[in-house]
PDB file of C-alpha atoms in Angstrom:
ATOM      1  CA  UNK A  20       0.482  23.175  -3.531  1.00 91.00           C
ATOM      2  CA  UNK A  21       0.203  21.580  -6.943  1.00 95.00           C
ATOM      3  CA  UNK A  22      -2.442  19.234  -8.324  1.00 97.00           C
ATOM      4  CA  UNK A  23      -0.930  15.831  -9.054  1.00 97.00           C
ATOM      5  CA  UNK A  24      -1.987  12.332  -9.956  1.00 98.00           C
ATOM      6  CA  UNK A  25      -0.755   9.462  -7.812  1.00 97.00           C
ATOM      7  CA  UNK A  26       1.984   8.591 -10.287  1.00 97.00           C
ATOM      8  CA  UNK A  27       3.160  12.211 -10.426  1.00 98.00           C
ATOM      9  CA  UNK A  28       3.294  12.359  -6.629  1.00 98.00           C
ATOM     10  CA  UNK A  29       5.364   9.160  -6.529  1.00 98.00           C
ATOM     11  CA  UNK A  30       7.794  10.521  -9.124  1.00 98.00           C
ATOM     12  CA  UNK A  31       8.044  13.775  -7.193  1.00 98.00           C
ATOM     13  CA  UNK A  32       8.845  11.924  -3.968  1.00 98.00           C
ATOM     14  CA  UNK A  33      11.699  10.011  -5.610  1.00 98.00           C
ATOM     15  CA  UNK A  34      13.029  13.175  -7.256  1.00 98.00           C
ATOM     16  CA  UNK A  35      12.937  14.924  -3.875  1.00 98.00           C
ATOM     17  CA  UNK A  36      14.977  12.229  -2.158  1.00 98.00           C
ATOM     18  CA  UNK A  37      17.444  11.827  -5.030  1.00 98.00           C
ATOM     19  CA  UNK A  38      18.119  15.567  -4.634  1.00 98.00           C
ATOM     20  CA  UNK A  39      18.288  15.464  -0.842  1.00 98.00           C
ATOM     21  CA  UNK A  40      20.543  12.453  -0.375  1.00 98.00           C
ATOM     22  CA  UNK A  41      23.300  11.363  -2.756  1.00 98.00           C
ATOM     23  CA  UNK A  42      23.187   7.870  -1.227  1.00 98.00           C
ATOM     24  CA  UNK A  43      19.710   7.288  -2.651  1.00 98.00           C
ATOM     25  CA  UNK A  44      19.869   5.018  -5.715  1.00 98.00           C
ATOM     26  CA  UNK A  45      16.982   3.954  -7.936  1.00 98.00           C
ATOM     27  CA  UNK A  46      17.013   0.826 -10.082  1.00 98.00           C
ATOM     28  CA  UNK A  47      14.864  -1.883 -11.650  1.00 98.00           C
ATOM     29  CA  UNK A  48      13.671  -3.207 -14.975  1.00 97.00           C
ATOM     30  CA  UNK A  49      13.293  -0.406 -17.567  1.00 96.00           C
ATOM     31  CA  UNK A  50      13.362   2.394 -14.971  1.00 97.00           C
ATOM     32  CA  UNK A  51      16.228   4.263 -16.668  1.00 96.00           C
ATOM     33  CA  UNK A  52      15.899   5.814 -20.124  1.00 94.00           C
ATOM     34  CA  UNK A  53      12.442   4.227 -20.634  1.00 94.00           C
ATOM     35  CA  UNK A  54      11.116   5.670 -17.382  1.00 96.00           C
ATOM     36  CA  UNK A  55       9.413   2.525 -16.121  1.00 95.00           C
ATOM     37  CA  UNK A  56       6.407   0.667 -17.467  1.00 94.00           C
ATOM     38  CA  UNK A  57       4.090   3.269 -15.854  1.00 95.00           C
ATOM     39  CA  UNK A  58       6.539   6.181 -16.377  1.00 95.00           C
ATOM     40  CA  UNK A  59       6.999   6.561 -12.627  1.00 97.00           C
ATOM     41  CA  UNK A  60      10.717   7.210 -13.109  1.00 97.00           C
ATOM     42  CA  UNK A  61      10.425   9.243 -16.307  1.00 96.00           C
ATOM     43  CA  UNK A  62      13.175  11.845 -16.599  1.00 97.00           C
ATOM     44  CA  UNK A  63      14.987  10.824 -13.412  1.00 98.00           C
ATOM     45  CA  UNK A  64      17.941   9.142 -15.136  1.00 98.00           C
ATOM     46  CA  UNK A  65      18.494  12.223 -17.295  1.00 97.00           C
ATOM     47  CA  UNK A  66      18.308  14.455 -14.213  1.00 98.00           C
ATOM     48  CA  UNK A  67      20.477  12.394 -11.847  1.00 98.00           C
ATOM     49  CA  UNK A  68      22.661  10.320 -14.164  1.00 98.00           C
ATOM     50  CA  UNK A  69      23.113   6.657 -15.025  1.00 97.00           C
ATOM     51  CA  UNK A  70      25.153   6.001 -11.867  1.00 97.00           C
ATOM     52  CA  UNK A  71      22.137   6.714  -9.625  1.00 98.00           C
ATOM     53  CA  UNK A  72      19.133   5.754 -11.775  1.00 98.00           C
ATOM     54  CA  UNK A  73      19.738   2.640 -13.815  1.00 98.00           C
ATOM     55  CA  UNK A  74      18.267  -0.444 -15.452  1.00 98.00           C
ATOM     56  CA  UNK A  75      18.857  -3.963 -14.209  1.00 97.00           C
ATOM     57  CA  UNK A  76      18.633  -7.322 -15.971  1.00 96.00           C
ATOM     58  CA  UNK A  77      15.231  -9.060 -15.949  1.00 95.00           C
ATOM     59  CA  UNK A  78      16.126 -10.906 -12.747  1.00 96.00           C
ATOM     60  CA  UNK A  79      14.198  -9.938  -9.604  1.00 96.00           C
ATOM     61  CA  UNK A  80      16.436 -12.047  -7.357  1.00 96.00           C
ATOM     62  CA  UNK A  81      19.423 -10.058  -8.626  1.00 97.00           C
ATOM     63  CA  UNK A  82      17.619  -6.749  -8.003  1.00 98.00           C
ATOM     64  CA  UNK A  83      16.968  -7.790  -4.413  1.00 98.00           C
ATOM     65  CA  UNK A  84      20.531  -8.993  -3.866  1.00 97.00           C
ATOM     66  CA  UNK A  85      21.903  -5.729  -5.210  1.00 98.00           C
ATOM     67  CA  UNK A  86      19.653  -3.738  -2.860  1.00 98.00           C
ATOM     68  CA  UNK A  87      20.690  -5.791   0.179  1.00 98.00           C
ATOM     69  CA  UNK A  88      24.386  -5.314  -0.608  1.00 98.00           C
ATOM     70  CA  UNK A  89      23.985  -1.584  -1.159  1.00 98.00           C
ATOM     71  CA  UNK A  90      21.940  -1.287   2.026  1.00 98.00           C
ATOM     72  CA  UNK A  91      24.688  -2.679   4.246  1.00 97.00           C
ATOM     73  CA  UNK A  92      27.302  -0.415   2.652  1.00 96.00           C
ATOM     74  CA  UNK A  93      25.570   2.875   3.403  1.00 96.00           C
ATOM     75  CA  UNK A  94      23.242   3.429   0.453  1.00 98.00           C
ATOM     76  CA  UNK A  95      19.469   3.901   0.464  1.00 98.00           C
ATOM     77  CA  UNK A  96      18.253   1.811  -2.472  1.00 98.00           C
ATOM     78  CA  UNK A  97      14.841   2.175  -4.085  1.00 98.00           C
ATOM     79  CA  UNK A  98      14.303  -1.055  -6.000  1.00 98.00           C
ATOM     80  CA  UNK A  99      11.356  -1.498  -8.327  1.00 98.00           C
ATOM     81  CA  UNK A 100       9.655  -4.833  -8.946  1.00 97.00           C
ATOM     82  CA  UNK A 101       7.782  -4.220 -12.184  1.00 96.00           C
ATOM     83  CA  UNK A 102       4.577  -6.003 -11.016  1.00 95.00           C
ATOM     84  CA  UNK A 103       3.833  -7.586  -7.655  1.00 94.00           C
ATOM     85  CA  UNK A 104       3.358 -11.043  -9.144  1.00 93.00           C
ATOM     86  CA  UNK A 105       7.072 -11.110  -9.908  1.00 95.00           C
ATOM     87  CA  UNK A 106       8.115 -10.995  -6.219  1.00 95.00           C
ATOM     88  CA  UNK A 107       8.166 -14.776  -6.013  1.00 95.00           C
ATOM     89  CA  UNK A 108      11.523 -14.605  -7.779  1.00 96.00           C
ATOM     90  CA  UNK A 109      12.976 -12.499  -4.945  1.00 97.00           C
ATOM     91  CA  UNK A 110      11.283 -13.957  -1.867  1.00 96.00           C
ATOM     92  CA  UNK A 111      14.515 -15.256  -0.349  1.00 96.00           C
ATOM     93  CA  UNK A 112      16.021 -11.792  -0.530  1.00 96.00           C
ATOM     94  CA  UNK A 113      12.923 -10.206   1.035  1.00 97.00           C
ATOM     95  CA  UNK A 114      12.006 -12.793   3.681  1.00 96.00           C
ATOM     96  CA  UNK A 115      15.333 -14.501   4.329  1.00 96.00           C
ATOM     97  CA  UNK A 116      17.714 -11.546   4.183  1.00 96.00           C
ATOM     98  CA  UNK A 117      16.288  -8.019   4.005  1.00 97.00           C
ATOM     99  CA  UNK A 118      13.646  -8.277   6.745  1.00 97.00           C
ATOM    100  CA  UNK A 119      16.055 -10.046   9.165  1.00 97.00           C
ATOM    101  CA  UNK A 120      19.193  -7.961   8.690  1.00 97.00           C
ATOM    102  CA  UNK A 121      18.851  -5.676  11.731  1.00 97.00           C
ATOM    103  CA  UNK A 122      18.021  -8.518  14.148  1.00 97.00           C
ATOM    104  CA  UNK A 123      20.536 -10.973  12.697  1.00 96.00           C
ATOM    105  CA  UNK A 124      23.451  -8.544  13.048  1.00 97.00           C
ATOM    106  CA  UNK A 125      22.411  -7.129  16.416  1.00 97.00           C
ATOM    107  CA  UNK A 126      21.777  -3.764  14.804  1.00 96.00           C
ATOM    108  CA  UNK A 127      25.227  -3.595  13.198  1.00 97.00           C
ATOM    109  CA  UNK A 128      23.663  -3.553   9.730  1.00 97.00           C
ATOM    110  CA  UNK A 129      20.311  -2.250   8.515  1.00 96.00           C
ATOM    111  CA  UNK A 130      18.337  -2.646   5.331  1.00 97.00           C
ATOM    112  CA  UNK A 131      17.236   0.922   4.501  1.00 98.00           C
ATOM    113  CA  UNK A 132      15.588  -0.354   1.336  1.00 98.00           C
ATOM    114  CA  UNK A 133      12.323   0.715  -0.304  1.00 98.00           C
ATOM    115  CA  UNK A 134      10.772  -1.950  -2.522  1.00 98.00           C
ATOM    116  CA  UNK A 135       8.231  -0.394  -4.900  1.00 98.00           C
ATOM    117  CA  UNK A 136       5.718  -2.562  -6.746  1.00 98.00           C
ATOM    118  CA  UNK A 137       2.408  -1.922  -8.587  1.00 97.00           C
ATOM    119  CA  UNK A 138      -0.546  -4.147  -7.710  1.00 96.00           C
ATOM    120  CA  UNK A 139      -4.326  -4.232  -7.746  1.00 96.00           C
ATOM    121  CA  UNK A 140      -7.218  -4.918 -10.067  1.00 94.00           C
ATOM    122  CA  UNK A 141      -9.622  -2.967 -12.206  1.00 92.00           C
ATOM    123  CA  UNK A 142      -7.270  -2.167 -15.075  1.00 90.00           C
ATOM    124  CA  UNK A 143      -7.490  -5.427 -17.082  1.00 91.00           C
ATOM    125  CA  UNK A 144      -3.883  -6.541 -16.746  1.00 91.00           C
ATOM    126  CA  UNK A 145      -2.648 -10.050 -17.594  1.00 88.00           C
ATOM    127  CA  UNK A 146      -2.236 -12.848 -15.073  1.00 86.00           C
ATOM    128  CA  UNK A 147       0.283 -12.309 -12.221  1.00 86.00           C
ATOM    129  CA  UNK A 148       0.073  -8.505 -12.562  1.00 92.00           C
ATOM    130  CA  UNK A 149      -2.931  -7.445 -10.376  1.00 93.00           C
ATOM    131  CA  UNK A 150      -2.784  -9.855  -7.410  1.00 94.00           C
ATOM    132  CA  UNK A 151      -3.075  -8.418  -3.905  1.00 95.00           C
ATOM    133  CA  UNK A 152      -0.161 -10.087  -2.127  1.00 95.00           C
ATOM    134  CA  UNK A 153       0.150  -7.634   0.761  1.00 96.00           C
ATOM    135  CA  UNK A 154      -0.894 -10.351   3.216  1.00 96.00           C
ATOM    136  CA  UNK A 155       2.102 -12.419   2.149  1.00 95.00           C
ATOM    137  CA  UNK A 156       4.425  -9.486   2.749  1.00 95.00           C
ATOM    138  CA  UNK A 157       2.739  -8.618   6.060  1.00 96.00           C
ATOM    139  CA  UNK A 158       3.771 -12.018   7.423  1.00 95.00           C
ATOM    140  CA  UNK A 159       7.419 -10.958   7.453  1.00 95.00           C
ATOM    141  CA  UNK A 160       8.370  -9.409  10.806  1.00 95.00           C
ATOM    142  CA  UNK A 161      10.937  -6.713  10.147  1.00 96.00           C
ATOM    143  CA  UNK A 162       9.305  -5.580   6.900  1.00 97.00           C
ATOM    144  CA  UNK A 163       6.883  -2.634   6.813  1.00 97.00           C
ATOM    145  CA  UNK A 164       4.112  -2.741   4.211  1.00 98.00           C
ATOM    146  CA  UNK A 165       2.812   0.659   3.099  1.00 98.00           C
ATOM    147  CA  UNK A 166      -0.131   1.254   0.719  1.00 98.00           C
ATOM    148  CA  UNK A 167      -1.187   4.859  -0.055  1.00 98.00           C
ATOM    149  CA  UNK A 168      -4.655   5.788  -1.309  1.00 98.00           C
ATOM    150  CA  UNK A 169      -4.217   9.452  -2.326  1.00 98.00           C
ATOM    151  CA  UNK A 170      -1.558  11.489  -4.148  1.00 98.00           C
ATOM    152  CA  UNK A 171      -0.791  13.495  -0.989  1.00 98.00           C
ATOM    153  CA  UNK A 172      -0.297  10.360   1.082  1.00 98.00           C
ATOM    154  CA  UNK A 173       1.712   8.727  -1.724  1.00 98.00           C
ATOM    155  CA  UNK A 174       4.407  11.417  -1.657  1.00 98.00           C
ATOM    156  CA  UNK A 175       4.658  11.785   2.117  1.00 98.00           C
ATOM    157  CA  UNK A 176       4.640   8.046   2.788  1.00 98.00           C
ATOM    158  CA  UNK A 177       7.214   7.334   0.071  1.00 98.00           C
ATOM    159  CA  UNK A 178       9.626   9.945   1.416  1.00 98.00           C
ATOM    160  CA  UNK A 179       9.189   8.484   4.906  1.00 98.00           C
ATOM    161  CA  UNK A 180       9.817   5.003   3.494  1.00 98.00           C
ATOM    162  CA  UNK A 181      13.021   6.048   1.734  1.00 98.00           C
ATOM    163  CA  UNK A 182      14.311   7.732   4.908  1.00 98.00           C
ATOM    164  CA  UNK A 183      13.471   4.709   7.085  1.00 98.00           C
ATOM    165  CA  UNK A 184      16.335   2.504   8.263  1.00 97.00           C
ATOM    166  CA  UNK A 185      13.992  -0.495   8.042  1.00 96.00           C
ATOM    167  CA  UNK A 186      12.966  -2.153   4.783  1.00 98.00           C
ATOM    168  CA  UNK A 187       9.619  -0.963   3.439  1.00 98.00           C
ATOM    169  CA  UNK A 188       7.470  -2.740   0.878  1.00 98.00           C
ATOM    170  CA  UNK A 189       5.655   0.150  -0.813  1.00 98.00           C
ATOM    171  CA  UNK A 190       2.652  -0.991  -2.848  1.00 98.00           C
ATOM    172  CA  UNK A 191       1.090   1.236  -5.515  1.00 98.00           C
ATOM    173  CA  UNK A 192      -2.439   0.410  -6.683  1.00 98.00           C
ATOM    174  CA  UNK A 193      -2.490   0.593 -10.484  1.00 97.00           C
ATOM    175  CA  UNK A 194      -6.092   1.795 -10.664  1.00 96.00           C
ATOM    176  CA  UNK A 195      -5.176   4.874  -8.630  1.00 97.00           C
ATOM    177  CA  UNK A 196      -2.123   5.871 -10.683  1.00 97.00           C
ATOM    178  CA  UNK A 197      -4.024   8.250 -12.976  1.00 96.00           C
ATOM    179  CA  UNK A 198      -7.687   7.962 -11.941  1.00 95.00           C
ATOM    180  CA  UNK A 199      -7.647  10.719  -9.344  1.00 94.00           C
ATOM    181  CA  UNK A 200      -5.838  13.972  -8.633  1.00 96.00           C
ATOM    182  CA  UNK A 201      -5.191  15.814  -5.412  1.00 96.00           C
ATOM    183  CA  UNK A 202      -3.262  18.700  -3.945  1.00 97.00           C
ATOM    184  CA  UNK A 203       0.346  17.823  -3.135  1.00 98.00           C
ATOM    185  CA  UNK A 204       2.976  20.100  -1.633  1.00 96.00           C
ATOM    186  CA  UNK A 205       5.920  20.679  -3.940  1.00 95.00           C
ATOM    187  CA  UNK A 206       8.152  20.826  -0.854  1.00 96.00           C
ATOM    188  CA  UNK A 207       9.536  17.784   0.928  1.00 97.00           C
ATOM    189  CA  UNK A 208       7.266  16.422   3.672  1.00 98.00           C
ATOM    190  CA  UNK A 209       6.810  13.155   5.493  1.00 98.00           C
ATOM    191  CA  UNK A 210       3.830  11.212   6.854  1.00 98.00           C
ATOM    192  CA  UNK A 211       4.326   8.962   9.868  1.00 97.00           C
ATOM    193  CA  UNK A 212       4.595   5.301   8.955  1.00 97.00           C
ATOM    194  CA  UNK A 213       2.452   2.871  10.995  1.00 96.00           C
ATOM    195  CA  UNK A 214      -0.228   5.535  11.519  1.00 98.00           C
ATOM    196  CA  UNK A 215      -3.737   5.199  10.077  1.00 98.00           C
ATOM    197  CA  UNK A 216      -5.805   8.152   8.894  1.00 98.00           C
ATOM    198  CA  UNK A 217      -9.500   8.741   9.464  1.00 98.00           C
ATOM    199  CA  UNK A 218     -10.698   9.770   6.012  1.00 98.00           C
ATOM    200  CA  UNK A 219     -14.325  10.269   7.120  1.00 98.00           C
ATOM    201  CA  UNK A 220     -15.810  10.555  10.590  1.00 98.00           C
ATOM    202  CA  UNK A 221     -18.967   8.677  11.567  1.00 98.00           C
ATOM    203  CA  UNK A 222     -20.835   7.286  14.572  1.00 98.00           C
ATOM    204  CA  UNK A 223     -22.740   4.193  13.431  1.00 98.00           C
ATOM    205  CA  UNK A 224     -20.176   1.810  11.933  1.00 98.00           C
ATOM    206  CA  UNK A 225     -16.421   1.698  11.205  1.00 98.00           C
ATOM    207  CA  UNK A 226     -15.052   0.831   7.763  1.00 98.00           C
ATOM    208  CA  UNK A 227     -11.380  -0.213   7.763  1.00 98.00           C
ATOM    209  CA  UNK A 228      -9.758  -0.243   4.321  1.00 98.00           C
ATOM    210  CA  UNK A 229      -6.558   0.471   2.376  1.00 98.00           C
ATOM    211  CA  UNK A 230      -5.473   1.247  -1.168  1.00 97.00           C
ATOM    212  CA  UNK A 231      -8.248   1.511  -3.768  1.00 97.00           C
ATOM    213  CA  UNK A 232     -10.790   0.060  -1.334  1.00 98.00           C
ATOM    214  CA  UNK A 233     -10.605   3.303   0.674  1.00 98.00           C
ATOM    215  CA  UNK A 234     -12.423   5.029  -2.188  1.00 98.00           C
ATOM    216  CA  UNK A 235     -15.022   2.254  -2.417  1.00 98.00           C
ATOM    217  CA  UNK A 236     -15.569   2.606   1.338  1.00 98.00           C
ATOM    218  CA  UNK A 237     -15.965   6.374   1.042  1.00 98.00           C
ATOM    219  CA  UNK A 238     -18.486   5.957  -1.796  1.00 98.00           C
ATOM    220  CA  UNK A 239     -20.439   3.443   0.280  1.00 98.00           C
ATOM    221  CA  UNK A 240     -20.348   5.792   3.276  1.00 98.00           C
ATOM    222  CA  UNK A 241     -21.780   8.668   1.245  1.00 98.00           C
ATOM    223  CA  UNK A 242     -24.674   6.522   0.002  1.00 98.00           C
ATOM    224  CA  UNK A 243     -25.381   5.154   3.478  1.00 98.00           C
ATOM    225  CA  UNK A 244     -25.467   8.712   4.798  1.00 98.00           C
ATOM    226  CA  UNK A 245     -28.567   9.318   2.666  1.00 98.00           C
ATOM    227  CA  UNK A 246     -30.240   6.649   4.828  1.00 97.00           C
ATOM    228  CA  UNK A 247     -29.000   8.289   8.054  1.00 98.00           C
ATOM    229  CA  UNK A 248     -26.227   5.737   8.586  1.00 98.00           C
ATOM    230  CA  UNK A 249     -22.949   7.522   9.291  1.00 98.00           C
ATOM    231  CA  UNK A 250     -19.877   5.384   8.639  1.00 98.00           C
ATOM    232  CA  UNK A 251     -16.380   6.223   9.832  1.00 98.00           C
ATOM    233  CA  UNK A 252     -13.733   5.341   7.234  1.00 98.00           C
ATOM    234  CA  UNK A 253     -10.212   4.458   8.392  1.00 98.00           C
ATOM    235  CA  UNK A 254      -7.424   4.359   5.818  1.00 98.00           C
ATOM    236  CA  UNK A 255      -4.756   2.058   7.246  1.00 98.00           C
ATOM    237  CA  UNK A 256      -1.925   3.524   5.089  1.00 98.00           C
ATOM    238  CA  UNK A 257       0.433   0.934   6.658  1.00 98.00           C
ATOM    239  CA  UNK A 258      -0.909  -2.640   6.756  1.00 98.00           C
ATOM    240  CA  UNK A 259       2.080  -4.015   8.666  1.00 97.00           C
ATOM    241  CA  UNK A 260       2.305  -3.067  11.453  1.00 97.00           C
ATOM    242  CA  UNK A 261      -1.341  -2.048  11.778  1.00 98.00           C
ATOM    243  CA  UNK A 262      -2.371   1.012  13.806  1.00 98.00           C
ATOM    244  CA  UNK A 263      -4.631  -0.882  16.190  1.00 98.00           C
ATOM    245  CA  UNK A 264      -5.062   2.067  18.566  1.00 98.00           C
ATOM    246  CA  UNK A 265      -6.927   4.110  15.934  1.00 98.00           C
ATOM    247  CA  UNK A 266      -9.074   1.102  14.963  1.00 98.00           C
ATOM    248  CA  UNK A 267     -10.039   0.176  18.520  1.00 98.00           C
ATOM    249  CA  UNK A 268     -10.811   3.775  19.454  1.00 98.00           C
ATOM    250  CA  UNK A 269     -13.180   4.017  16.485  1.00 98.00           C
ATOM    251  CA  UNK A 270     -14.870   0.691  17.193  1.00 98.00           C
ATOM    252  CA  UNK A 271     -15.474   1.706  20.801  1.00 98.00           C
ATOM    253  CA  UNK A 272     -17.370   4.699  19.389  1.00 98.00           C
ATOM    254  CA  UNK A 273     -19.379   2.980  16.623  1.00 98.00           C
ATOM    255  CA  UNK A 274     -19.676  -0.534  18.139  1.00 98.00           C
ATOM    256  CA  UNK A 275     -19.577  -2.138  14.682  1.00 98.00           C
ATOM    257  CA  UNK A 276     -16.812  -2.822  12.179  1.00 98.00           C
ATOM    258  CA  UNK A 277     -16.424  -3.950   8.574  1.00 98.00           C
ATOM    259  CA  UNK A 278     -12.907  -4.704   7.309  1.00 98.00           C
ATOM    260  CA  UNK A 279     -12.526  -4.274   3.555  1.00 98.00           C
ATOM    261  CA  UNK A 280      -9.815  -5.585   1.267  1.00 98.00           C
ATOM    262  CA  UNK A 281      -9.402  -6.383  -2.419  1.00 97.00           C
ATOM    263  CA  UNK A 282      -7.493  -9.576  -1.625  1.00 97.00           C
ATOM    264  CA  UNK A 283      -9.185 -12.947  -1.299  1.00 97.00           C
ATOM    265  CA  UNK A 284     -10.879 -13.737   2.021  1.00 96.00           C
ATOM    266  CA  UNK A 285      -8.089 -16.184   2.931  1.00 95.00           C
ATOM    267  CA  UNK A 286      -5.398 -13.616   2.075  1.00 94.00           C
ATOM    268  CA  UNK A 287      -4.805  -9.931   2.811  1.00 91.00           C
ATOM    269  CA  UNK A 288      -4.831  -8.553   6.347  1.00 97.00           C
ATOM    270  CA  UNK A 289      -8.569  -8.429   7.143  1.00 98.00           C
ATOM    271  CA  UNK A 290      -8.621 -11.708   9.102  1.00 97.00           C
ATOM    272  CA  UNK A 291      -5.883 -10.536  11.471  1.00 97.00           C
ATOM    273  CA  UNK A 292      -7.546  -7.166  12.023  1.00 98.00           C
ATOM    274  CA  UNK A 293     -10.896  -8.844  12.712  1.00 98.00           C
ATOM    275  CA  UNK A 294      -9.260 -11.068  15.309  1.00 98.00           C
ATOM    276  CA  UNK A 295      -7.560  -8.107  16.996  1.00 98.00           C
ATOM    277  CA  UNK A 296     -10.860  -6.207  17.237  1.00 98.00           C
ATOM    278  CA  UNK A 297     -12.588  -9.259  18.690  1.00 97.00           C
ATOM    279  CA  UNK A 298      -9.850  -9.752  21.290  1.00 97.00           C
ATOM    280  CA  UNK A 299      -9.489  -6.093  22.283  1.00 97.00           C
ATOM    281  CA  UNK A 300     -13.033  -4.706  22.014  1.00 97.00           C
ATOM    282  CA  UNK A 301     -15.441  -7.642  22.308  1.00 96.00           C
ATOM    283  CA  UNK A 302     -17.491  -5.945  25.017  1.00 97.00           C
ATOM    284  CA  UNK A 303     -18.020  -2.906  22.785  1.00 98.00           C
ATOM    285  CA  UNK A 304     -19.300  -4.866  19.770  1.00 98.00           C
ATOM    286  CA  UNK A 305     -23.025  -5.101  18.988  1.00 98.00           C
ATOM    287  CA  UNK A 306     -22.408  -7.410  16.000  1.00 98.00           C
ATOM    288  CA  UNK A 307     -19.645  -9.729  14.761  1.00 98.00           C
ATOM    289  CA  UNK A 308     -16.839  -8.045  12.867  1.00 98.00           C
ATOM    290  CA  UNK A 309     -17.622  -8.425   9.150  1.00 98.00           C
ATOM    291  CA  UNK A 310     -15.352  -8.662   6.128  1.00 98.00           C
ATOM    292  CA  UNK A 311     -15.756  -7.593   2.494  1.00 98.00           C
ATOM    293  CA  UNK A 312     -13.227  -9.396   0.297  1.00 98.00           C
ATOM    294  CA  UNK A 313     -12.719 -11.057  -3.044  1.00 97.00           C
ATOM    295  CA  UNK A 314     -13.651 -14.758  -3.230  1.00 97.00           C
ATOM    296  CA  UNK A 315     -11.135 -17.497  -2.485  1.00 97.00           C
ATOM    297  CA  UNK A 316     -10.155 -18.278  -6.067  1.00 96.00           C
ATOM    298  CA  UNK A 317      -7.171 -17.570  -8.277  1.00 95.00           C
ATOM    299  CA  UNK A 318      -7.336 -13.984  -9.571  1.00 94.00           C
ATOM    300  CA  UNK A 319      -9.596 -14.201 -12.668  1.00 93.00           C
ATOM    301  CA  UNK A 320      -8.871 -13.279 -16.244  1.00 93.00           C
ATOM    302  CA  UNK A 321      -9.644  -9.684 -17.205  1.00 91.00           C
ATOM    303  CA  UNK A 322     -13.074 -10.510 -18.663  1.00 91.00           C
ATOM    304  CA  UNK A 323     -14.371 -11.548 -15.209  1.00 93.00           C
ATOM    305  CA  UNK A 324     -12.490  -9.022 -13.143  1.00 93.00           C
ATOM    306  CA  UNK A 325     -15.384  -6.612 -12.530  1.00 93.00           C
ATOM    307  CA  UNK A 326     -17.581  -9.419 -11.182  1.00 95.00           C
ATOM    308  CA  UNK A 327     -14.837 -10.777  -8.942  1.00 96.00           C
ATOM    309  CA  UNK A 328     -13.623  -7.577  -7.304  1.00 97.00           C
ATOM    310  CA  UNK A 329     -15.496  -6.224  -4.256  1.00 97.00           C
ATOM    311  CA  UNK A 330     -17.128  -2.814  -4.695  1.00 97.00           C
ATOM    312  CA  UNK A 331     -19.133  -0.198  -2.804  1.00 98.00           C
ATOM    313  CA  UNK A 332     -22.386  -2.177  -3.204  1.00 98.00           C
ATOM    314  CA  UNK A 333     -20.822  -5.136  -1.399  1.00 98.00           C
ATOM    315  CA  UNK A 334     -19.776  -2.799   1.415  1.00 98.00           C
ATOM    316  CA  UNK A 335     -23.263  -1.287   1.706  1.00 98.00           C
ATOM    317  CA  UNK A 336     -24.845  -4.739   1.850  1.00 98.00           C
ATOM    318  CA  UNK A 337     -22.437  -5.918   4.545  1.00 98.00           C
ATOM    319  CA  UNK A 338     -22.844  -2.705   6.547  1.00 98.00           C
ATOM    320  CA  UNK A 339     -26.626  -3.017   6.608  1.00 98.00           C
ATOM    321  CA  UNK A 340     -26.407  -6.677   7.654  1.00 98.00           C
ATOM    322  CA  UNK A 341     -24.047  -5.710  10.469  1.00 98.00           C
ATOM    323  CA  UNK A 342     -26.298  -2.904  11.693  1.00 98.00           C
ATOM    324  CA  UNK A 343     -29.392  -5.152  11.520  1.00 97.00           C
ATOM    325  CA  UNK A 344     -27.681  -8.033  13.347  1.00 97.00           C
TER     326      UNK A 344
END
């Protein structure tokens, strides 16, 4: 095992698959010699050559079209969208082509494409860089949406995504890139897609989170523990499709649930999860399912970001209100 940051684990996963499979190609804006805006692809062009790791023009729709064409001719493309706010330029490729390929062709063609994109707040980026648009992507049947929260998960989930015959939208929270380290195997390994992970066990209330909010939920759980409230923390890992079995099993144990997301209340995936819990476990609930989210406004400028984003104090407040209901 080696100690890696999230960004190092992501680079290691791509290096692993470029070594393992000569049909894996990596491309996007500045990912070649420059190594990507966050250096996620640093050194990979030198190691694997310009034919397999290469720059594209500043045209997201072209990047998506290239990936779709390569996908139906036997390659496994990893395409990078430099920031999630730029996906609007490639929505037809994602929603109208990539996610529908298997169904449209009766399984004759697949889209074994991994779309990588940074997202998330807390790092003072300009407009259109930090938005949480996972809810938009999760509304595309045929497209998986994966969001890791630790370096170990980042490597295993990315390798699984690259090996998947279905398209995967793989979101990387910018705040986690270099803010935490963890042990990561230097060997190739996979983590099951569509399977949530219980990051902390508890008996009094269930926190359901993903991405950077997993760490806010864990911090809230530790503080609540000092008041004899034991929260179970579920890391979704994949937000589409959601692992409802793990969620419902936990709620049946704790009888209370708080769904946490960085996205606005009207966006993200928290509303859908809340509805599923209400439909599947209503008789086990001792309080309404609660949500901790950002407010329903446009993502603010950097100066107001810290006020706008939900944090562990918001989770603690909502948890206590749910328990006292």
